[in-house]
Short mmCIF file of C-alpha atoms in Angstrom, two decimals:
data_model
loop_
_atom_site.label_atom_id
_atom_site.label_comp_id
_atom_site.label_asym_id
_atom_site.label_seq_id
_atom_site.Cartn_x
_atom_site.Cartn_y
_atom_site.Cartn_z
CA UNK M 297 -18.69 36.08 -6.92
CA UNK M 298 -20.85 35.82 -3.99
CA UNK M 299 -24.11 36.64 -5.98
CA UNK M 300 -23.85 33.53 -8.08
CA UNK M 301 -22.59 31.37 -5.28
CA UNK M 302 -25.29 32.56 -2.77
CA UNK M 303 -28.32 32.33 -5.33
CA UNK M 304 -30.06 29.14 -5.63
CA UNK M 305 -29.59 26.67 -8.64
CA UNK M 306 -33.09 27.81 -9.68
CA UNK M 307 -31.98 31.38 -9.92
CA UNK M 308 -28.81 30.44 -11.68
CA UNK M 309 -31.02 28.33 -14.10
CA UNK M 310 -33.30 31.38 -14.88
CA UNK M 311 -30.11 33.31 -15.85
CA UNK M 312 -28.98 30.79 -18.24
CA UNK M 313 -32.36 30.57 -19.87
CA UNK M 314 -32.04 34.17 -20.93
CA UNK M 315 -29.77 33.09 -23.74
CA UNK M 316 -30.20 30.93 -26.81
CA UNK M 317 -29.78 27.12 -26.45
CA UNK M 318 -27.39 27.02 -29.26
CA UNK M 319 -24.99 29.16 -27.30
CA UNK M 320 -25.30 27.17 -24.19
CA UNK M 321 -24.60 24.02 -26.16
CA UNK M 322 -21.44 25.40 -27.84
CA UNK M 323 -19.99 26.99 -24.77
CA UNK M 324 -20.47 24.25 -22.22
CA UNK M 325 -20.02 21.51 -24.79
CA UNK M 326 -23.32 19.83 -23.75
CA UNK M 327 -26.47 18.74 -25.53
CA UNK M 328 -30.19 18.82 -24.86
CA UNK M 329 -33.09 21.23 -24.82
CA UNK M 330 -32.63 24.60 -23.23
CA UNK M 331 -34.42 23.98 -19.96
CA UNK M 332 -32.77 20.73 -19.15
CA UNK M 333 -29.26 21.98 -20.22
CA UNK M 334 -29.67 25.09 -18.08
CA UNK M 335 -30.65 23.03 -15.01
CA UNK M 336 -27.58 20.78 -15.39
CA UNK M 337 -25.11 23.70 -15.77
CA UNK M 338 -26.78 25.65 -12.84
CA UNK M 339 -26.84 22.92 -10.40
CA UNK M 340 -23.10 23.18 -9.14
CA UNK M 341 -21.83 26.00 -6.95
CA UNK M 342 -18.26 24.87 -7.52
CA UNK M 343 -16.13 28.08 -8.02
CA UNK M 344 -14.90 26.74 -11.39
CA UNK M 345 -18.41 26.20 -12.59
CA UNK M 346 -19.49 29.66 -11.28
CA UNK M 347 -16.52 31.32 -13.21
CA UNK M 348 -17.65 29.45 -16.44
CA UNK M 349 -21.14 30.77 -15.96
CA UNK M 350 -19.89 34.36 -15.47
CA UNK M 351 -17.63 33.87 -18.48
CA UNK M 352 -20.46 32.62 -20.66
CA UNK M 353 -22.87 35.64 -19.69
CA UNK M 354 -20.02 37.96 -20.34
CA UNK M 355 -19.09 36.68 -23.66
CA UNK M 356 -22.67 36.03 -24.97
CA UNK M 357 -24.58 38.96 -23.80
CA UNK M 358 -24.52 40.67 -27.49
CA UNK M 359 -26.52 37.51 -28.69
CA UNK M 360 -29.45 38.83 -26.50
CA UNK M 361 -32.16 41.54 -26.87
CA UNK M 362 -30.71 44.33 -25.10
CA UNK M 363 -31.10 47.99 -23.99
CA UNK M 364 -27.88 50.03 -24.58
CA UNK M 365 -27.45 53.36 -22.81
CA UNK M 366 -24.53 55.49 -24.15
CA UNK M 367 -22.87 58.10 -21.98
CA UNK M 368 -19.93 60.53 -22.56
CA UNK M 369 -17.37 60.88 -19.84
CA UNK M 370 -14.25 63.21 -18.99
CA UNK M 371 -11.67 60.68 -19.70
CA UNK M 372 -10.73 59.69 -16.20
CA UNK M 373 -13.61 57.18 -15.55
CA UNK M 374 -12.79 53.66 -13.82
CA UNK M 375 -15.19 50.93 -13.85
CA UNK M 376 -16.75 50.47 -10.47
CA UNK M 377 -16.54 47.42 -8.29
CA UNK M 378 -20.29 47.76 -7.60
CA UNK M 379 -22.74 49.20 -9.99
CA UNK M 380 -25.80 50.70 -8.21
CA UNK M 381 -26.10 47.43 -6.12
CA UNK M 382 -25.20 45.12 -8.90
CA UNK M 383 -22.12 42.87 -8.18
CA UNK M 384 -19.14 42.73 -10.54
CA UNK M 385 -18.51 39.05 -11.59
CA UNK M 386 -16.11 39.43 -14.62
CA UNK M 387 -13.80 42.13 -16.00
CA UNK M 388 -11.25 43.03 -18.55
CA UNK M 389 -9.41 46.30 -19.09
CA UNK M 390 -12.27 47.76 -21.32
CA UNK M 391 -15.47 46.18 -19.80
CA UNK M 392 -16.94 44.64 -16.71
CA UNK M 393 -20.04 42.38 -16.19
CA UNK M 394 -22.43 42.92 -13.22
CA UNK M 395 -25.25 40.91 -12.13
CA UNK M 396 -28.20 42.31 -10.08
CA UNK M 397 -31.05 40.55 -8.49
CA UNK M 398 -34.31 41.93 -9.85
CA UNK M 399 -37.52 41.40 -7.73
CA UNK M 400 -40.93 41.19 -9.06
CA UNK M 401 -43.86 41.73 -6.79
CA UNK M 402 -46.98 40.22 -8.34
CA UNK M 403 -50.76 39.35 -7.62
CA UNK M 404 -51.85 35.98 -8.68
CA UNK M 405 -55.50 36.24 -10.02
CA UNK M 406 -58.79 34.45 -9.29
CA UNK M 407 -58.54 34.54 -6.38
CA UNK M 408 -56.15 37.36 -5.72
CA UNK M 409 -53.00 36.36 -3.84
CA UNK M 410 -49.67 38.30 -3.52
CA UNK M 411 -46.65 36.69 -4.43
CA UNK M 412 -43.04 37.39 -5.75
CA UNK M 413 -40.19 36.13 -8.00
CA UNK M 414 -36.56 37.03 -8.29
CA UNK M 415 -34.25 36.93 -11.47
CA UNK M 416 -30.53 37.38 -11.93
CA UNK M 417 -30.07 40.36 -14.20
CA UNK M 418 -26.80 40.63 -16.50
CA UNK M 419 -25.65 44.14 -17.01
CA UNK M 420 -22.40 45.06 -18.81
CA UNK M 421 -20.28 48.31 -18.72
CA UNK M 422 -18.00 48.97 -21.74
CA UNK M 423 -15.53 51.88 -21.66
CA UNK M 424 -13.88 53.68 -24.45
CA UNK M 425 -11.89 56.97 -24.27
CA UNK M 426 -14.93 58.98 -24.94
CA UNK M 427 -17.94 56.77 -24.15
CA UNK M 428 -19.50 54.56 -21.52
CA UNK M 429 -21.98 51.87 -22.80
CA UNK M 430 -24.25 50.29 -20.21
CA UNK M 431 -25.95 47.13 -21.60
CA UNK M 432 -29.07 45.60 -19.93
CA UNK M 433 -30.24 42.17 -21.03
CA UNK M 434 -34.06 42.54 -21.70
CA UNK M 435 -35.91 40.44 -19.32
CA UNK M 436 -39.02 39.59 -21.26
CA UNK M 437 -40.17 36.50 -19.33
CA UNK M 438 -43.73 35.55 -19.23
CA UNK M 439 -43.91 35.29 -15.55
CA UNK M 440 -47.20 33.44 -15.51
CA UNK M 441 -45.32 30.48 -16.75
CA UNK M 442 -43.83 30.33 -13.29
CA UNK M 443 -47.08 30.31 -11.45
CA UNK M 444 -50.17 28.17 -11.34
CA UNK M 445 -52.41 30.72 -12.62
CA UNK M 446 -52.36 34.19 -14.44
CA UNK M 447 -50.64 36.95 -12.55
CA UNK M 448 -50.43 40.91 -12.67
CA UNK M 449 -47.06 42.47 -12.09
CA UNK M 450 -47.24 45.04 -9.45
CA UNK M 451 -43.59 46.38 -9.44
CA UNK M 452 -40.19 45.42 -10.42
CA UNK M 453 -36.93 46.76 -8.99
CA UNK M 454 -34.19 47.89 -9.69
CA UNK M 455 -35.10 49.69 -12.79
CA UNK M 456 -32.83 50.70 -15.72
CA UNK M 457 -33.67 54.25 -15.07
CA UNK M 458 -32.72 54.15 -11.42
CA UNK M 459 -29.41 52.32 -12.20
CA UNK M 460 -28.31 54.49 -15.13
CA UNK M 461 -29.30 57.60 -13.18
CA UNK M 462 -26.84 56.77 -10.37
CA UNK M 463 -24.02 57.37 -13.05
CA UNK M 464 -25.04 61.08 -13.26
CA UNK M 465 -24.64 62.17 -9.92
CA UNK M 466 -20.85 63.33 -9.97
CA UNK M 467 -21.39 65.56 -12.94
CA UNK M 468 -18.60 63.96 -14.95
CA UNK M 469 -20.98 61.53 -16.98
CA UNK M 470 -23.80 62.60 -19.10
CA UNK M 471 -26.01 61.13 -21.76
CA UNK M 472 -24.48 61.08 -25.16
CA UNK M 473 -26.31 62.85 -28.02
CA UNK M 474 -26.32 60.29 -30.86
CA UNK M 475 -28.35 62.47 -33.37
CA UNK M 476 -25.27 63.12 -35.52
CA UNK M 477 -24.34 59.46 -35.57
CA UNK M 478 -27.86 58.14 -36.50
CA UNK M 479 -28.45 60.77 -39.21
CA UNK M 480 -25.01 59.96 -40.83
CA UNK M 481 -26.08 56.35 -41.07
CA UNK M 482 -29.55 57.41 -42.29
CA UNK M 483 -27.98 59.59 -45.00
CA UNK M 484 -26.05 56.77 -46.33
CA UNK M 485 -29.24 54.54 -46.48
CA UNK M 486 -27.79 52.05 -43.99
CA UNK M 487 -30.86 52.58 -41.88
CA UNK M 488 -34.46 54.19 -42.40
CA UNK M 489 -37.29 55.12 -40.04
CA UNK M 490 -40.71 53.58 -39.67
CA UNK M 491 -41.61 55.59 -36.60
CA UNK M 492 -40.39 58.77 -35.25
CA UNK M 493 -40.73 61.39 -32.55
CA UNK M 494 -38.86 64.63 -32.91
CA UNK M 495 -38.68 68.13 -31.50
CA UNK M 496 -39.93 71.16 -33.23
CA UNK M 497 -39.26 74.77 -32.14
CA UNK M 498 -42.23 75.06 -29.78
CA UNK M 499 -43.47 71.45 -29.62
CA UNK M 500 -42.85 67.71 -30.24
CA UNK M 501 -44.20 66.04 -33.33
CA UNK M 502 -44.24 62.48 -34.62
CA UNK M 503 -44.43 60.40 -37.83
CA UNK M 504 -45.72 56.80 -38.22
CA UNK M 505 -45.37 54.93 -41.38
CA UNK M 506 -48.08 52.50 -42.63
CA UNK M 507 -47.20 48.96 -42.84
CA UNK M 508 -43.67 48.11 -43.88
CA UNK M 509 -43.14 51.58 -45.49
CA UNK M 510 -39.98 53.66 -44.51
CA UNK M 511 -39.84 57.36 -44.32
CA UNK M 512 -36.86 58.34 -46.53
CA UNK M 513 -37.66 55.81 -49.30
CA UNK M 514 -41.37 56.79 -49.38
CA UNK M 515 -41.34 60.43 -48.59
CA UNK M 516 -37.93 62.05 -49.11
CA UNK M 517 -39.28 65.60 -48.66
CA UNK M 518 -40.51 64.91 -45.15
CA UNK M 519 -37.20 63.14 -44.46
CA UNK M 520 -35.27 66.30 -45.42
CA UNK M 521 -37.11 68.27 -42.92
CA UNK M 522 -37.15 65.63 -40.13
CA UNK M 523 -33.38 65.03 -40.42
CA UNK M 524 -32.74 68.73 -39.16
CA UNK M 525 -34.66 67.89 -36.01
CA UNK M 526 -33.52 66.55 -32.77
CA UNK M 527 -34.84 62.96 -32.57
CA UNK M 528 -36.44 61.38 -29.70
CA UNK M 529 -37.80 57.74 -29.35
CA UNK M 530 -37.86 56.28 -33.03
CA UNK M 531 -38.05 52.98 -34.58
CA UNK M 532 -35.37 52.31 -37.53
CA UNK M 533 -34.71 49.22 -39.63
CA UNK M 534 -31.09 48.21 -40.55
CA UNK M 535 -30.15 47.88 -44.29
CA UNK M 536 -26.81 46.58 -45.91
CA UNK M 537 -24.52 45.31 -43.43
CA UNK M 538 -27.28 45.98 -40.75
CA UNK M 539 -29.97 44.04 -42.22
CA UNK M 540 -29.68 41.35 -39.57
CA UNK M 541 -30.49 43.85 -36.73
CA UNK M 542 -33.91 44.28 -38.20
CA UNK M 543 -36.07 46.86 -36.30
CA UNK M 544 -34.42 48.62 -33.51
CA UNK M 545 -35.52 51.48 -31.32
CA UNK M 546 -33.32 54.51 -30.70
CA UNK M 547 -33.85 57.80 -28.75
CA UNK M 548 -30.70 59.69 -30.10
CA UNK M 549 -31.08 62.83 -27.85
CA UNK M 550 -31.22 60.51 -24.76
CA UNK M 551 -28.29 58.22 -25.82
CA UNK M 552 -30.49 55.06 -25.88
CA UNK M 553 -30.44 52.12 -28.42
CA UNK M 554 -32.69 48.93 -27.96
CA UNK M 555 -32.44 45.69 -29.95
CA UNK M 556 -35.70 43.77 -30.28
CA UNK M 557 -34.36 40.57 -31.64
CA UNK M 558 -31.71 37.99 -30.83
CA UNK M 559 -28.48 38.27 -32.89
CA UNK M 560 -27.53 35.22 -34.73
CA UNK M 561 -23.84 35.98 -34.77
CA UNK M 562 -23.75 38.16 -31.69
CA UNK M 563 -22.13 41.06 -33.68
CA UNK M 564 -24.46 42.80 -35.97
CA UNK M 565 -25.66 45.20 -33.13
CA UNK M 566 -22.34 45.93 -32.11
CA UNK M 567 -21.31 47.03 -35.52
CA UNK M 568 -24.25 49.36 -35.69
CA UNK M 569 -23.28 50.79 -32.35
CA UNK M 570 -19.66 51.14 -33.56
CA UNK M 571 -20.69 52.99 -36.78
CA UNK M 572 -23.06 55.31 -34.93
CA UNK M 573 -20.29 56.27 -32.36
CA UNK M 574 -17.74 56.58 -35.08
CA UNK M 575 -19.96 58.91 -37.07
CA UNK M 576 -21.06 60.92 -34.09
#
């Protein structure tokens, strides 16, 4: 795993700080605050330690805020050694963990001064007979905390769009349409919508609920019409077994699901995805 070995201890520390401190303590059997704990773990480039870091990231990704892209494939897909420049650092028969180096170009303000910063970015590909799931940990760092004054981000690369777009080049993989699965859970009151964008015959339309109101519960007549439309980027909230998910974003027509909060047990988002795909 050259990317972990060749990266600095600081880069490895930033990678570990993407994850909840409770998971770091439990996996590495160490105590302390997140920053000090991550620094201590990241210090060593010993192959055994690097393998433990890769295993930790692989098994703990589902606790993080994440963007998930769902694709359908022809059944002959094999997980690649390299994913659009990201290096594979852990694998199993049904999934592989990749790490990319994401580069940020920034301008420090007052006075203006160009600078930059890198992060190690975990990405996980999961394969089933029908679907390929691409999970990106959401990098939500306040980059100003790494500089001596406020900054403006000029660019960041690679992007999720560029990396997922690379999968579509051979024509055997395409974005999954999740409308059926999302609407099945909606019909069972397992989720409800607070913000929607959807296709009309000749245009696009949107609905946005006030406050904490939810569409189906508040206005079943509008729900009855919207459920027949192809859905674009929407915000739903989980109910019943999906309450812990809270608000999540989904663009069913493009096969995208985004989780906006950390998962306490690392499973609630997975179960939501499983039910969406099982009903699709």
